[in-house]
mmCIF file of C-alpha atoms in Angstrom:
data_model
loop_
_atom_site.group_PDB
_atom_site.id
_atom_site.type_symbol
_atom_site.label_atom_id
_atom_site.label_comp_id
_atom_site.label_asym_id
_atom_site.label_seq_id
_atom_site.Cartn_x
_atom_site.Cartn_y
_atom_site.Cartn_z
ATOM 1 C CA UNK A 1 -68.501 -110.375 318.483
ATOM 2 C CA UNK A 2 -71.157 -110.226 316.104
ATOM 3 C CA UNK A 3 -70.888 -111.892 312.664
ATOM 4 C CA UNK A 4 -72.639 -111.785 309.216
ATOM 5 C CA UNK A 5 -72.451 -113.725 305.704
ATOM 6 C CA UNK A 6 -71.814 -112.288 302.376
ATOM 7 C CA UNK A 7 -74.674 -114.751 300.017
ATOM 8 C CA UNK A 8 -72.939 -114.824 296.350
ATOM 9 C CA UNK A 9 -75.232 -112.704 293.827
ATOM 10 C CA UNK A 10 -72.689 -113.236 290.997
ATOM 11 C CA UNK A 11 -70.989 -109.369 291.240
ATOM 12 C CA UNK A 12 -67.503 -110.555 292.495
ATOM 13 C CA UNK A 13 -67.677 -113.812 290.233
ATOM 14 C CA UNK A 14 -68.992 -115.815 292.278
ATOM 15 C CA UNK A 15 -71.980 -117.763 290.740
ATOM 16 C CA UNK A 16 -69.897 -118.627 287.615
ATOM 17 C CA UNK A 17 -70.848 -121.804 286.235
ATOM 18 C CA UNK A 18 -74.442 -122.434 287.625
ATOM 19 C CA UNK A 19 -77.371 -121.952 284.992
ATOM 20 C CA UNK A 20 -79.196 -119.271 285.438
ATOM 21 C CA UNK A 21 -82.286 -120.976 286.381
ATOM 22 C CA UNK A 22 -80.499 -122.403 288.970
ATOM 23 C CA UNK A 23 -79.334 -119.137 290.840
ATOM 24 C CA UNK A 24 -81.939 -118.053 293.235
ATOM 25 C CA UNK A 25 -81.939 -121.438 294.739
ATOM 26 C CA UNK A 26 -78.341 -121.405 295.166
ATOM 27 C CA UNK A 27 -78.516 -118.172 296.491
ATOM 28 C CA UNK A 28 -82.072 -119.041 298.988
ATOM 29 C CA UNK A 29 -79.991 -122.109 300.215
ATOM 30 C CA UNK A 30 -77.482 -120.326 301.479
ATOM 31 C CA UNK A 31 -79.736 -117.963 303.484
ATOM 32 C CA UNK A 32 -80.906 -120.304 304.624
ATOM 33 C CA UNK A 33 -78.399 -122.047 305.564
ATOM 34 C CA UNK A 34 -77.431 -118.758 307.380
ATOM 35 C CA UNK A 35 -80.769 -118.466 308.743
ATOM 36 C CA UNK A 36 -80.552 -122.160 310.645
ATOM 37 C CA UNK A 37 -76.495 -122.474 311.149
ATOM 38 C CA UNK A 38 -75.405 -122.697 314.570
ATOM 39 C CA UNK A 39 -72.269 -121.979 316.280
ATOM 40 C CA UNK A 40 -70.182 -125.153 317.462
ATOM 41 C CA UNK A 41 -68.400 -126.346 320.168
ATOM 42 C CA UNK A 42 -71.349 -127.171 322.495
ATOM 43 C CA UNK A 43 -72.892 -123.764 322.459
ATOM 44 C CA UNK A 44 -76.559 -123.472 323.199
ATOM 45 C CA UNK A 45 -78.720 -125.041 320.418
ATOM 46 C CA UNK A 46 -80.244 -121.639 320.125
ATOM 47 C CA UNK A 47 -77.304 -119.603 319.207
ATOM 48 C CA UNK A 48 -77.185 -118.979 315.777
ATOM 49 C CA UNK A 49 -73.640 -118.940 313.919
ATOM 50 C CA UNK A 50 -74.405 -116.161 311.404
ATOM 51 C CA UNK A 51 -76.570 -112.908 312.844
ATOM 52 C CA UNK A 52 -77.313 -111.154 309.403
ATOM 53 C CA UNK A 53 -77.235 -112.162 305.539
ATOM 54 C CA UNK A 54 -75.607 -109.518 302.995
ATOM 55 C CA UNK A 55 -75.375 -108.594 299.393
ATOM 56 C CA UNK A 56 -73.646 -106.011 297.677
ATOM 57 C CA UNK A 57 -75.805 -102.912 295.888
ATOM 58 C CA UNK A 58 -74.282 -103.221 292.552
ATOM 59 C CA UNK A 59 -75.519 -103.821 288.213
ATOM 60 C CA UNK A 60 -71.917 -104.539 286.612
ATOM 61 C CA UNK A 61 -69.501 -107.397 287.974
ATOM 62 C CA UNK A 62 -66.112 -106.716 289.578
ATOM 63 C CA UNK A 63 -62.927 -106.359 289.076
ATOM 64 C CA UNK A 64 -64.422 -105.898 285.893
ATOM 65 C CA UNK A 65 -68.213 -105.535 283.744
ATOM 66 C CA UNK A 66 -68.451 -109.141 282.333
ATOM 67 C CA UNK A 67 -71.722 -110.641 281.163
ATOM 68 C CA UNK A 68 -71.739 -112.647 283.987
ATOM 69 C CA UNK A 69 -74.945 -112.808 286.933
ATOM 70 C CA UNK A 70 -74.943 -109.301 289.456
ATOM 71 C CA UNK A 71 -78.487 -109.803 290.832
ATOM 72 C CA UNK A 72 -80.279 -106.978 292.093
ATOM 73 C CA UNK A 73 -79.525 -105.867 296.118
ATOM 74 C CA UNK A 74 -83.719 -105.063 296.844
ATOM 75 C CA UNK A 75 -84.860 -107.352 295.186
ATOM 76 C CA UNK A 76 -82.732 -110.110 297.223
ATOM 77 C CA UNK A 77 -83.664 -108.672 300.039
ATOM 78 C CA UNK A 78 -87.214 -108.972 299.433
ATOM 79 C CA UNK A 79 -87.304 -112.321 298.345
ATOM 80 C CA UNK A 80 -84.522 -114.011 301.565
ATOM 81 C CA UNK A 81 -87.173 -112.068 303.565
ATOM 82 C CA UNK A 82 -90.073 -114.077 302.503
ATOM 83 C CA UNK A 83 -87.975 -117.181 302.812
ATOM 84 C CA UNK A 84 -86.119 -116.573 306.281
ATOM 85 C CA UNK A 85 -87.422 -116.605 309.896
ATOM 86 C CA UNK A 86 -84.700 -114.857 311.830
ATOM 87 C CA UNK A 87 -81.651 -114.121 310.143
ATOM 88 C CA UNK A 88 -81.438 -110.399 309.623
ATOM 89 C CA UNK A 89 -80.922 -109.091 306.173
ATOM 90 C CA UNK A 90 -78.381 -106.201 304.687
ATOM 91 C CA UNK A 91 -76.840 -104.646 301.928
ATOM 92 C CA UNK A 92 -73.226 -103.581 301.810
ATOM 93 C CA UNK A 93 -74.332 -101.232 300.746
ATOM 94 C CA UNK A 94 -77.081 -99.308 298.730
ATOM 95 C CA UNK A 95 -75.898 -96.351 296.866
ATOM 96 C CA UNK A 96 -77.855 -93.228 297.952
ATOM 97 C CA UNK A 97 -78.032 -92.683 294.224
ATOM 98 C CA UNK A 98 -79.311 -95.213 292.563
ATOM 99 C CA UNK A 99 -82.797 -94.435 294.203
ATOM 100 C CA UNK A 100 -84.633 -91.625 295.290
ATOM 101 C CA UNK A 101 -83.873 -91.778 299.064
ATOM 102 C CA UNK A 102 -87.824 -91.377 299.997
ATOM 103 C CA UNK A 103 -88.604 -94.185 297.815
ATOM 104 C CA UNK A 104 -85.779 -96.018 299.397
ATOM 105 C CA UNK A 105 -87.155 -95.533 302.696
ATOM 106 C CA UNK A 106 -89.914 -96.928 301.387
ATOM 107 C CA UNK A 107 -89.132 -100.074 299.969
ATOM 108 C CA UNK A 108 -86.754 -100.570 303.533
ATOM 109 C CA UNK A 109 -89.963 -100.248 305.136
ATOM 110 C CA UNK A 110 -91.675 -102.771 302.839
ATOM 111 C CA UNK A 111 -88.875 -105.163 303.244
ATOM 112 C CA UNK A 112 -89.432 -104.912 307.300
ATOM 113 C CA UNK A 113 -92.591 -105.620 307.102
ATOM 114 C CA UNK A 114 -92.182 -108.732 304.966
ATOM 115 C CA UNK A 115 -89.411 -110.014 307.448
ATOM 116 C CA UNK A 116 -91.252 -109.239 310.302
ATOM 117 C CA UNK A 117 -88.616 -106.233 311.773
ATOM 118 C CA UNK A 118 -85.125 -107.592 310.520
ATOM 119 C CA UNK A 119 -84.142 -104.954 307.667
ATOM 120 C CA UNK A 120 -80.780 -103.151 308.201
ATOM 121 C CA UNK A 121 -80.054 -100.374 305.640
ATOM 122 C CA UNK A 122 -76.624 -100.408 304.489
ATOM 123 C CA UNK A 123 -75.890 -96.887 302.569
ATOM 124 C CA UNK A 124 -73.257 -94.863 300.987
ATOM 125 C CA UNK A 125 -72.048 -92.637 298.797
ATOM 126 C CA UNK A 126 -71.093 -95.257 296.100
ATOM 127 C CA UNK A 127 -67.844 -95.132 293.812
ATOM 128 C CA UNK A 128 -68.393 -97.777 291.124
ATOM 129 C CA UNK A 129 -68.060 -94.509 288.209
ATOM 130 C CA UNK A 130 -68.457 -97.318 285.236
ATOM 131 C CA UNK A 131 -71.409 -98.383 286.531
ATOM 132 C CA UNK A 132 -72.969 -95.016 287.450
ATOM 133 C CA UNK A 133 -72.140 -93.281 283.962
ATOM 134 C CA UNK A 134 -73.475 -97.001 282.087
ATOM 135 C CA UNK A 135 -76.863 -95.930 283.806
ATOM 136 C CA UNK A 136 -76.808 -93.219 283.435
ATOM 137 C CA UNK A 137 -76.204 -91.712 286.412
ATOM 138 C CA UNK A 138 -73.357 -89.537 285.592
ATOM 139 C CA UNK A 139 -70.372 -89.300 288.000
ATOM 140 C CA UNK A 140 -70.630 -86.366 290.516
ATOM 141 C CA UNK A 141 -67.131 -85.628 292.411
ATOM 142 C CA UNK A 142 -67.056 -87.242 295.839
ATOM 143 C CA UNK A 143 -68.071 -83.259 298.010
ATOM 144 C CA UNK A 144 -71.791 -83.865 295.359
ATOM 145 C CA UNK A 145 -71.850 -87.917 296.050
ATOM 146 C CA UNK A 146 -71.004 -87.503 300.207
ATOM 147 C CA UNK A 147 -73.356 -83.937 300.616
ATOM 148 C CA UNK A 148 -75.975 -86.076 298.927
ATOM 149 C CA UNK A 149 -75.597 -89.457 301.075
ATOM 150 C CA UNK A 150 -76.039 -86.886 304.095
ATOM 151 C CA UNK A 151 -79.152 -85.862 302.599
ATOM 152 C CA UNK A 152 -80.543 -88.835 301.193
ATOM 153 C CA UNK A 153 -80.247 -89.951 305.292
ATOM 154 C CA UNK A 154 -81.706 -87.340 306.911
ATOM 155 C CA UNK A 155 -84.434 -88.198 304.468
ATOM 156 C CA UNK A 156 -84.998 -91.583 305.517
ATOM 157 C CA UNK A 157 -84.722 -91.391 309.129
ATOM 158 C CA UNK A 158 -87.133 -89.359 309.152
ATOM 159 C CA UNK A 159 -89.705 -91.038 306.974
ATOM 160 C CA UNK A 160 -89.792 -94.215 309.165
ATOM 161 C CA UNK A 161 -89.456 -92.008 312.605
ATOM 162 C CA UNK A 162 -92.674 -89.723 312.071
ATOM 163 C CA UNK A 163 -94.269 -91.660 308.826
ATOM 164 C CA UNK A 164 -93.645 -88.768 306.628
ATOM 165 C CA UNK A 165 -91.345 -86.578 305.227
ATOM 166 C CA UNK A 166 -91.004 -82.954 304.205
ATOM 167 C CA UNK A 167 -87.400 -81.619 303.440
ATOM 168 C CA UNK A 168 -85.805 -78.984 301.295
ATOM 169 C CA UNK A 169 -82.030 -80.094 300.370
ATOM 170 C CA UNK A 170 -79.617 -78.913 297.735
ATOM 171 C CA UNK A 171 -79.902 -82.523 296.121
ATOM 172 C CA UNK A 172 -83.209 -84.302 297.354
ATOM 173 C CA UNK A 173 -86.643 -82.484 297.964
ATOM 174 C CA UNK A 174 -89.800 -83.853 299.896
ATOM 175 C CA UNK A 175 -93.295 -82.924 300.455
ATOM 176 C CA UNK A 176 -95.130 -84.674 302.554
ATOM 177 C CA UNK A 177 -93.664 -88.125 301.523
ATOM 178 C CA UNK A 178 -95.628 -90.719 302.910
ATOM 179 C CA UNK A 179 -94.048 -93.692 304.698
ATOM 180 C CA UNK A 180 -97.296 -95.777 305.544
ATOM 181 C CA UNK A 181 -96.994 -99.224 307.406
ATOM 182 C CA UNK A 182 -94.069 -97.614 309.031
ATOM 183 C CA UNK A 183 -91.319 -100.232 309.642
ATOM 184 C CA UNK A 184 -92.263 -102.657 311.698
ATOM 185 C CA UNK A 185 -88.839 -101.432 313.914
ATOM 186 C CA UNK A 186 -90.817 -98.762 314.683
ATOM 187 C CA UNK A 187 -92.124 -99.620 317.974
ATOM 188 C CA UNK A 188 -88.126 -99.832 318.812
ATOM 189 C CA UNK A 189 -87.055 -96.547 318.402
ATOM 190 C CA UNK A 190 -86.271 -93.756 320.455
ATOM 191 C CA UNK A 191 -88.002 -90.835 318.841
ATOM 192 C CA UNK A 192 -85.305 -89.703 317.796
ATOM 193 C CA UNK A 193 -82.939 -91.845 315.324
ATOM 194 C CA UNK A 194 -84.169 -93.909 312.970
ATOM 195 C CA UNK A 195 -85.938 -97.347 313.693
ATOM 196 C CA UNK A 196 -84.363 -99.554 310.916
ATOM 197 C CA UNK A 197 -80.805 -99.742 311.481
ATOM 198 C CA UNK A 198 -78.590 -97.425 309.700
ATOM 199 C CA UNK A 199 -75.207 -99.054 308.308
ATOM 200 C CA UNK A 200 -73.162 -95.743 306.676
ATOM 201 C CA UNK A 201 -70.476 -97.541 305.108
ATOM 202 C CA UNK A 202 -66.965 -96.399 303.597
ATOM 203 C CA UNK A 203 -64.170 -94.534 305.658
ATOM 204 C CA UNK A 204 -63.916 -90.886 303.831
ATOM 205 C CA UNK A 205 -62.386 -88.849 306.743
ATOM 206 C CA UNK A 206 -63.993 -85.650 306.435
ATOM 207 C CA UNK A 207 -67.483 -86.452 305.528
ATOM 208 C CA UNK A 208 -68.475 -89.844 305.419
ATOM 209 C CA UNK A 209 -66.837 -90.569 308.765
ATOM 210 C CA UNK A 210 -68.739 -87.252 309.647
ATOM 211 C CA UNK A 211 -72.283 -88.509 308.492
ATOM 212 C CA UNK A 212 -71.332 -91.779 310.537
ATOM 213 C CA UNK A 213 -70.941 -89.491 313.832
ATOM 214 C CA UNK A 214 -74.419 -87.877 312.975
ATOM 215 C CA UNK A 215 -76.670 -90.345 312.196
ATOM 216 C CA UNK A 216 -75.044 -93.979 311.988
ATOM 217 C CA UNK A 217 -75.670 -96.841 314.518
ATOM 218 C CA UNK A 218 -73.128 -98.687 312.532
ATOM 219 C CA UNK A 219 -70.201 -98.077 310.647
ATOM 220 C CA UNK A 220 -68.064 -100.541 308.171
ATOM 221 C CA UNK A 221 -65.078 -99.301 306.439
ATOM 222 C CA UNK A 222 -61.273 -100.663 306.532
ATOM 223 C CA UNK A 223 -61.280 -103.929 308.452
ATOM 224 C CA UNK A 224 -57.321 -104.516 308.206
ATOM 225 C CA UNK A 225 -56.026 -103.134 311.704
ATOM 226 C CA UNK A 226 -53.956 -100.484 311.406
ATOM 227 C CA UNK A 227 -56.473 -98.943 308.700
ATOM 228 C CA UNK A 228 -59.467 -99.643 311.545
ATOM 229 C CA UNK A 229 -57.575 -98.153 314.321
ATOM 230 C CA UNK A 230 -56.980 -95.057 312.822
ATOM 231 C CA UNK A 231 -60.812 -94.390 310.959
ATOM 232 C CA UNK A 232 -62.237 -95.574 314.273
ATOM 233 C CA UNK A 233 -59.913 -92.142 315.612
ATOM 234 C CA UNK A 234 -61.237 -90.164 313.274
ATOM 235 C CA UNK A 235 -64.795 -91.330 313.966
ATOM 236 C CA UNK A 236 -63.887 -90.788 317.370
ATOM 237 C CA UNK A 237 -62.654 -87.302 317.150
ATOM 238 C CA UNK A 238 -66.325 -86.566 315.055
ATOM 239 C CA UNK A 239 -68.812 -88.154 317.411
ATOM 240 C CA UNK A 240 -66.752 -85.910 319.976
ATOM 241 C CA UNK A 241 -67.225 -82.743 317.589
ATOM 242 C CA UNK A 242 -71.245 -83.413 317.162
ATOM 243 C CA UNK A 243 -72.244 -84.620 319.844
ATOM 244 C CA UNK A 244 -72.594 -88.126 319.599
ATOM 245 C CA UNK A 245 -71.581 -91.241 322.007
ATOM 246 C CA UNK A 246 -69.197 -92.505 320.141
ATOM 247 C CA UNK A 247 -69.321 -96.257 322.489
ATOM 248 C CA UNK A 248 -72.309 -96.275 320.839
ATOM 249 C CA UNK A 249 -71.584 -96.777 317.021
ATOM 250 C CA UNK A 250 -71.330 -100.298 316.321
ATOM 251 C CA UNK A 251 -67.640 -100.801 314.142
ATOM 252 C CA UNK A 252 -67.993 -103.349 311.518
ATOM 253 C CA UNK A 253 -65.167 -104.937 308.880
ATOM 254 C CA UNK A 254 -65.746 -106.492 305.927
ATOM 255 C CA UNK A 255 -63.682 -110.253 305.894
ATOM 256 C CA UNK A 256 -62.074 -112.600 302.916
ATOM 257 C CA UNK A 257 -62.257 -115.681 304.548
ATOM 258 C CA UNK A 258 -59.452 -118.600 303.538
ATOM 259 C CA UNK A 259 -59.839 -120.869 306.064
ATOM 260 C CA UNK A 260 -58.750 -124.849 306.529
ATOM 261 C CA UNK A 261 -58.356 -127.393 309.168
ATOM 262 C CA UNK A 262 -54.656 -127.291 308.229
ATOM 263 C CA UNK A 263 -52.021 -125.186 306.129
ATOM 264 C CA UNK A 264 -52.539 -127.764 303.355
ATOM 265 C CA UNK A 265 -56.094 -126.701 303.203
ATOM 266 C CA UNK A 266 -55.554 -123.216 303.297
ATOM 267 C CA UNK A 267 -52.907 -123.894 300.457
ATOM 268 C CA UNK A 268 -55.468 -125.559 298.781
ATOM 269 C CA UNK A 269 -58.495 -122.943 299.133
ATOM 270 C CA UNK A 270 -55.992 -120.240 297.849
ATOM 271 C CA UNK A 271 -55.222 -122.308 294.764
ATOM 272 C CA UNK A 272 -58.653 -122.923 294.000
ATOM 273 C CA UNK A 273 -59.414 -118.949 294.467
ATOM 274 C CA UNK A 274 -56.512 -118.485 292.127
ATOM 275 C CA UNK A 275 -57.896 -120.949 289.383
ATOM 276 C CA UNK A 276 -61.514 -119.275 289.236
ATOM 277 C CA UNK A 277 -60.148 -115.690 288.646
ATOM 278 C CA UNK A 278 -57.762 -117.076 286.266
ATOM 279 C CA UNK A 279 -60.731 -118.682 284.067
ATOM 280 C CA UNK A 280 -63.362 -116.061 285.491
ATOM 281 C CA UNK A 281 -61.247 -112.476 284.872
ATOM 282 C CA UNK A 282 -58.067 -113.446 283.681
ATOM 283 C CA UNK A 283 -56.754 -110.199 282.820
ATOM 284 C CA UNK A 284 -57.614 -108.920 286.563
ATOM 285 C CA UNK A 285 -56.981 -112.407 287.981
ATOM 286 C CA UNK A 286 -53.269 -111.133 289.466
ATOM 287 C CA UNK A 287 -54.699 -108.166 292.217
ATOM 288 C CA UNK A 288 -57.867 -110.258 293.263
ATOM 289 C CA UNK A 289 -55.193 -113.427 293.807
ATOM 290 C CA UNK A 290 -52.743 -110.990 296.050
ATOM 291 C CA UNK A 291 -56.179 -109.428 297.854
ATOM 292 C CA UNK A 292 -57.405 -112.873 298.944
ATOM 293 C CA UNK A 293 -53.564 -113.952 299.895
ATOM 294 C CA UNK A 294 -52.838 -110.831 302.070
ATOM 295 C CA UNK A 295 -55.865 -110.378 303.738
ATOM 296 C CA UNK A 296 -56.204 -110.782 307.458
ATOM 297 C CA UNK A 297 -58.861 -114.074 307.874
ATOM 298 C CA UNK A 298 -56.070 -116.048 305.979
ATOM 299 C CA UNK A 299 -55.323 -119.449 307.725
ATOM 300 C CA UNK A 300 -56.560 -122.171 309.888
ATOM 301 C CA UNK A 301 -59.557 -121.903 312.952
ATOM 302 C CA UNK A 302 -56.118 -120.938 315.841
ATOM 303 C CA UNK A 303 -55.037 -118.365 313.189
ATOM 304 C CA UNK A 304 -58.576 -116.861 312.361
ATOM 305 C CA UNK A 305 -59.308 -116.182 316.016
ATOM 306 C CA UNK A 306 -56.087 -114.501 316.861
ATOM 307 C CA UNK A 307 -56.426 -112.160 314.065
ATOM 308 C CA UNK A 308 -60.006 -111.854 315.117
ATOM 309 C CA UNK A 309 -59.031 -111.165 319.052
ATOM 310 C CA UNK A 310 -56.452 -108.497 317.929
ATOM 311 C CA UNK A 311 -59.285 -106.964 315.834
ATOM 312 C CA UNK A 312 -61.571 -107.161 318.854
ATOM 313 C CA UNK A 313 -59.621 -105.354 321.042
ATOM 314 C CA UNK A 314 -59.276 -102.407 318.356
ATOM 315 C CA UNK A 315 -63.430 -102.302 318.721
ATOM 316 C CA UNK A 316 -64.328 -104.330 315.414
ATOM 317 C CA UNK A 317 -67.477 -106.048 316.903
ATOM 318 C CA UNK A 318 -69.274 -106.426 313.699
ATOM 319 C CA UNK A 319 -67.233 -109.059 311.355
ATOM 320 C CA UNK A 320 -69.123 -109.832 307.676
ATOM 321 C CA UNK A 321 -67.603 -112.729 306.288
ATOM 322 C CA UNK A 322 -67.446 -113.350 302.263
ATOM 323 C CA UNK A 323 -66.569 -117.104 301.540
ATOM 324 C CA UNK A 324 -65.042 -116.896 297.535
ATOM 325 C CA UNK A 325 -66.813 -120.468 297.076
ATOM 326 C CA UNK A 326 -69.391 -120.405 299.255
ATOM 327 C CA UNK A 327 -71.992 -121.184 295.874
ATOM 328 C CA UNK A 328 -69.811 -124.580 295.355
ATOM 329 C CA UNK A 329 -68.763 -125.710 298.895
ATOM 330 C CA UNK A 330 -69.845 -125.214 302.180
ATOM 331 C CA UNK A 331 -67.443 -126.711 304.284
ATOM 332 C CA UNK A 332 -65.258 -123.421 304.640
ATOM 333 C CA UNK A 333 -68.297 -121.411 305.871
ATOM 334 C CA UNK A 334 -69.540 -124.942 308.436
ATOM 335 C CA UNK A 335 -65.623 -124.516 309.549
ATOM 336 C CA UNK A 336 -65.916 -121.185 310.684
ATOM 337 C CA UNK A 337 -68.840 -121.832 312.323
ATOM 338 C CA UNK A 338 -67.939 -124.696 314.004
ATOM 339 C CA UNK A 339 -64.439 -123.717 315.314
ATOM 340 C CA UNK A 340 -64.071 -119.621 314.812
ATOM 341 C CA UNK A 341 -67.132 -117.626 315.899
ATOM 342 C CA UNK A 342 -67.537 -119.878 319.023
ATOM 343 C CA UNK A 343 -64.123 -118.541 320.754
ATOM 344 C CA UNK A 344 -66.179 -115.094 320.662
ATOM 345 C CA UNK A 345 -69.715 -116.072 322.239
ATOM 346 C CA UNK A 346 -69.813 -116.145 326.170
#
C-alpha cells in the first residue's frame, strides 16, 4: 500500500492561528517533511514514509466561507515543486471548471517540468455551489458539470500525449492548442493515455465512475468500506462495459487520521479536534466533531493497521492521509510513519 499526505492550506481550518506571513513556511516544512520522512521499524533507509503531497482545489473555507487562509491548489503545487526532490505532488482535486482544461494541461505540464516528472492531476467535476456562484461560475446541474469533466479530460490527455490539441466538444473547444515542453512524463507513456497521471476523483455511479473506466489510472472516492466495495463494483462493471482493465485502475481513499500510542491519546487528539472547531466554526463544530469520531483511521498504530488490512483486501491501495493538526504537531503524522505504513511495505 501506497500512501500520501494532505499539507494544511487553511480550507478545512487548519492554519488557524499562524500569521499570515508565516504560512508558506509552515506549509514548505511540511513537504518537506513529507519529502524526507521515512517509514520505521528498520525499513530500508531509502524507503520513504509518504509517496505524494496533496492539497485541496478550493477559494472559500469549509464547513463554512470564513475569512480565514484557503491558499491556492496551482500555485502550491508550483512552489513544493521548486522546494522538493522526490515527493510527488497532487491535488484532491482540481475542478475541471475553474480553468480552461487546455490551459490546465498546461500549467500540469509546467509544474512537471519544474519537479522534474512528479505532477499527478487530480480532477473532477467539483460540487462546492457557494464557491462556484461567489466566482462567478454559476452552478450547472451535475449531467453539465460530469459531461464537461469528460471533456475537459479528453482535452488534456491529449495535449501532453501528441503536444497539441484540436477538439470540438459541447462545452470546451480547441484549435491547435499548443502544449510545448511536453511533460517531462512524457517519455513514460504509452501512446496512448496520458503521461501525467490522471486522478478522476468522486464516486457518481453513472458518469463519473464512467469517466474513471475511460480514462483514469486512478480513482479516489468513498474510502469507508462498505461505500468502497460497492463504487469499486460499479467501476468494475464500467471498465468491463468500455473496455478497460479494470486491475489496472489504481483505488485510492481519502483518510482522517486520529491516531495515539494509547486510547488516552486518541482521547486526547479527539478533544483537541473538538476544541479547534468549537473556536474555529462553532456553529458547524457538531458534524465535523462526529466526522473525525466515526471515521475509520480512529485509534492507536494495532487499530490503524487492521482497519487498513480490511481496506486492503477490498483493493484500496492508495491511502491519503489528512492529520487535523498536522500545522501545530507532528508527532501524529511521525506515529504513523513510524508504526502504521511499515506493516504494509515488504
Amino acid at each position: 500500500m501506497r500512501f500520501g499526505l494532505f499539507i494544511p492550506q487553511g480550507w478545512r481550518h487548519d492554519l488557524v492561528g499562524i500569521d499570515p506571513s508565516e504560512q508558506w513556511e509552515t506549509m514548505r516544512s511540511l513537504a518537506r517533511y513529507a519529502d524526507t520522512a521515512l517509514a520505521g521499524k528498520g525499513l530500508p533507509g531509502d524507503l520513504p514514509a509518504f509517496e505524494s503531497v496533496w492539497v485541496y482545489d478550493h477559494f472559500h473555507p469549509v464547513p463554512e466561507p470564513t475569512t480565514e487562509a484557503t491558499h491556492e491548489a496551482w500555485t502550491l503545487m508550483a512552489a513544493f515543486a521548486a522546494s522538493t526532490e522526490r515527493v510527488r505532488l497532487g491535488q484532491m482535486c482540481s475542478c475541471i471548471a475553474y480553468r480552461n482544461p487546455a490551459y490546465l494541461a498546461k500549467v500540469a505540464a509546467t509544474v512537471d517540468i519544474v519537479s522534474g516528472g512528479r505532477t499527478e492531476m487530480g480532477i473532477g467535476a467539483g460540487w462546492y455551489e457557494h464557491e462556484w456562484r461567489a466566482y462567478g461560475y454559476g452552478f450547472p446541474g451535475a449531467g453539465d458539470r460530469l459531461k464537461a469533466l469528460d471533456e475537459g479530460v479528453q482535452i488534456m490527455a491529449q495535449a501532453w500525449r501528441e503536444g497539441t490539441s484540436t477538439f470540438a466538444g459541447d462545452y470546451y473547444t480547441t484549435d491547435g492548442a499548443l502544449c510545448h515542453p511536453q511533460p517531462l512524463q512524457h517519455g513514460a507513456g504509452d501512446g496512448v493515455g496520458p503521461s501525467i497521471p490522471l486522478w478522476i476523483a468522486g464516486g457518481g455511479e453513472k458518469r463519473t465512475l464512467r469517466t474513471a473506466a475511460k480514462y483514469a489510472q486512478y480513482t479516489n472516492f468513498d474510502g469507508a468500506p462498505e461505500g468502497f466495495a460497492h463504487k469499486s463494483q460499479v467501476l468494475r462493471d464500467h471498465c468491463a462495459d468500455v473496455g478497460t482493465d479494470f486491475d489496472a485502475i489504481t483505488r485510492s481513499g481519502n483518510y482522517n487520521v486520529v491516531i495515539g500510542e494509547d486510547e488516552a491519546e486518541v482521547a486526547d487528539r479527539l478533544a483537541w479536534i473538538e476544541d479547534h472547531y468549537r473556536r474555529a466554526v462553532p456553529g458547524k463544530a457538531d458534524g465535523e466533531i462526529q466526522s473525525w469520531k466515526n471515521g475509520p483511521l480512529v485509534g492507536t498504530p494495532e487499530q490503524i493497521v487492521e482497519k487498513l488490512t480490511e481496506l486492503q483486501g477490498l483493493g484500496m491501495t492508495y491511502g491519503i492521509t489528512y492529520f487535523a493538526d498536522a500545522a501545530y504537531d507532528r508527532s501524529a503524522m511521525e506515529l504513523f510513519a513510524r508504526e502504521v505504513i511499515p506493516a504494509f511495505r515488504d
